[in-house]
Amino acid sequence: MELEKKKFLTDADLPFCKGCGHNHIAANTEKALQLLGYDPMNVVLVTDIGCHGIIDKSFLTHTVHGLHGRSVALATGVSAALNNPEKKVIVFIGDGGATIGMQHLIDAAHNGFNMTVVIHNNMLYGMTGGQPSEFTPAGFKTPTLPDGGKKTGYDICKLIAAVEGASYVCRLEGISDFSEQLAEAFSKKGFSLVEVMEICPSYGVKSNPGMKLSKVIENAGLIINKFVDREVDNYKTEVKTEFRSLFSESDAIQTKFPSKLEKPVRLMLCGSAGEGVQAAAEFILKAGITSGLNGTKKGSYPVTVGVGFSAAEIILSSEEILYTGSPNPDVICVTSSDGLEYARKTLANMKGGKLFIDSSLKAPDTKAEVIYFPFRERGGAKNSSIYSIFYFLTKTQLFPMDSLLSVFNENKIAKKFDQDKMFQALNEPFVDGLTDNKKVIV
Amino acid sequence: MSVEIKENQLIMDGSELIIESLARSGADVFIGYPITPANLLYSNSLERFPSFFAAPDEISALQWMCGFSTTGKFPVTATSFPGFALMLESVNMAYMMELPMLIILVQRLGPATGSATCGAQGDLALLTGAISGGFSLPVISVSSMKDCWELSHNAMKMAIDLRTPVVLLTSKEEIMTLASFAISQLSEINLLERKQYSGAETFVPYKTNETLVPDFLPVGDKKNQVRYTASTHDQKGIIQNTSKEAIDNTKRLELKHQKNLKHHLYYEYDGEKGANTLLISYGITASASREAVKNLREQGEKVSLLIPKTLLPVAPEYFDIIEKYNKIVIAEENLSGQYRKILFGEFGNKKVSGVNGIAEMITPDRITEVVLSK
Ligand SMILES: Cc1ncc(C[n+]2csc(CCOP(=O)(O)OP(=O)(O)O)c2C)c(N)n1
Ligand code: SF4
């Protein structure tokens, strides 16, 4: 292939073995870009790791030479950031890189990122000594596969053609002049892919003496053809210019109530997922802040959303809160058996304080004062945590009930919630059936 | 006694402060893959960042970020150990290419998937060796709500000024625990920009001046060819095996951090006159240490506190402080004392002891006990 003057490649020799198919791809890329009239400064060549990848030094375009298998993902970032179809992003990758980084190919095609991927398929890993890739056809021998592959290799064109976002997919035999096909691929909007079948004389030919590329392709059942040529919406990066700050002065909580708190109070709520523990904890936190206190709330739960324990540690203090843990809480409210299991260790360590525990449970040995109350029975499982915080405030009066009510009433939970029923239930005497000398708890 | 706090307060978590701070600093894009306990950073970025991408995996996330960074944009991601492990090779790539970006690492209990919803401080040993060859990957650690605001900006500035990926080290509690917070505590955040080369001479991608940080131009520049490579390269960005120019360039990657560290050094030192003991702590355990020091002083004990925030590279200033004390206690939430070993090695030092543990926050009481022990 003759070119009057090179515009995209330096005059230096290409860095490949004699007869290597990679030479043809470089030369055809030069010609294709010339055919399309590109300015080298409008082309970004992203290359993978492998023999083909060291071509970057020979190109006069912008070049980015990354990691093995990741060039398509890297090019995705370049393409999405440039967000400009005038800038041509080209990826050079081997069959090895396409094997290890297949996910990136599918993803880039799926989203229609603007780029052309040129797969240099020499059916083996050239750079590392000719080991087989997933593209190695059945029967094709390599130095580490002397009897030839047993399975058919990937048909990447069929695979990518199956991805709806791809605009152009073709396979060609990388001999003589294929610049027009490359130019066609380069000119497509969105994601285009060209698989160039080629040979590695150093390993491919040596392991398969007398091989003919066209024969290997035919035996592998790979079709030389265009698989896809369609109009597809290319990816457009959304860049927002207007934002709302994540927080603002107007969200601040008004200090409305006085508080009698003389020293920090640490409260722990322990219940089950789906029973409003975290919400109840936030109500108490907010109520404390409404009463002029500082507060923190640390949540604990397993990864599974919706099952298992759910616990929260709330600290309220008139001073700055440093440590946000509560190894020795002043009060623990336990509203379910999950919650009790979680609280056991803390309860065993407590040196005083109070335990408000659902009357369906049996309190473990603890130095905390144990007070039973039927949160679940009177409030229902779903409201047990809400009942427990109102009970907590009724009993401790650490800050005004009005502060908790004002916070609670702002919330949509309050709309469907029968407050009269709750206060009546909280104030009704309860006969504790679990202790020996049945205590009436008020 | 009725207490009055004059100012109205907001309820916030660290994730909001970090993301708002970064957005105001001019971060362009968040590219993330979900993982507990980093998900609040993901969802807040979706709301607040100019651009947002949900990557299909963490390797993609880091590669996309590298792509964005080559064009002059500033990318951010947030992850936890399992995701960071997948990113590691790409972090090395960003380091070699000298691409600014911020990785918010939210520590959780390992090994492997471990306990996703349990906090930890177990990743520092990985970070100190993260860059193959013994190079420093800058790690900035937050230890308060205020740090979430200020150090996020500072970490981004460090990434831009030194052209490097930076890790903002946090843990589950710093990101997810809610706390009352007055907006007036927040300093003004100014916009950071990536300066571009404007010289008349042909741009040479990895040529540097006395700062040891190369000038920057984005790929796609209209006038100058721009090259990036993760392989050993000369100043032009051309792959070399081990030529002197190329190896000097590689060594420079470490030297630039050492040389410029003083401009990015953040720590709190609360030295008490007459104290023989220095307590060192960072991240989530710093708050327990602050409380322990407060309690100890109330009991009349003398103790000093050092909270390093630029954890890596280790600043010589820390050793200047350490040298003044006869007893050093280092508290951190991991099994074997990772920062302790970074500072004092496996061999250890008789005057140094650790307060360590996993699966729960280290308590002020445990720290107090070790500080008071003979
Ligand atoms: C993560 C990773 N694994 C393995 C390697 C080693 N490696 C370098 S090139 C290569 C294969 C190259 O084969 P291919 O992509 O087909 O390109 P070719 O050399 O044939 O042009 C491998 C496995 C690497 N660089 N990085
Ligand atoms: S080893 Fe094979 S793939 Fe690599 S340059 Fe030589 S011929 Fe080409």
Coordinates of C-alpha atoms in Angstrom, one line a residue, chain A residues 79-80 83 111-114 190 233-238, chain B residues 52-53:
Chain A
S79 CA -14.9 9.3 24.9
A80 CA -17.5 10.1 27.5
N83 CA -18.3 14.1 24.6
N111 CA -24.1 2.1 25.7
G112 CA -23.0 3.2 22.2
F113 CA -19.9 5.1 23.4
N114 CA -18.2 6.9 20.4
G190 CA -21.4 5.4 18.3
D233 CA -28.0 6.7 19.1
N234 CA -24.5 7.3 20.4
Y235 CA -23.8 8.0 24.0
K236 CA -24.2 11.6 25.1
T237 CA -22.7 12.6 28.5
E238 CA -25.1 14.6 30.6
Chain B
F52 CA -22.6 10.8 37.2
F53 CA -21.8 7.3 35.8

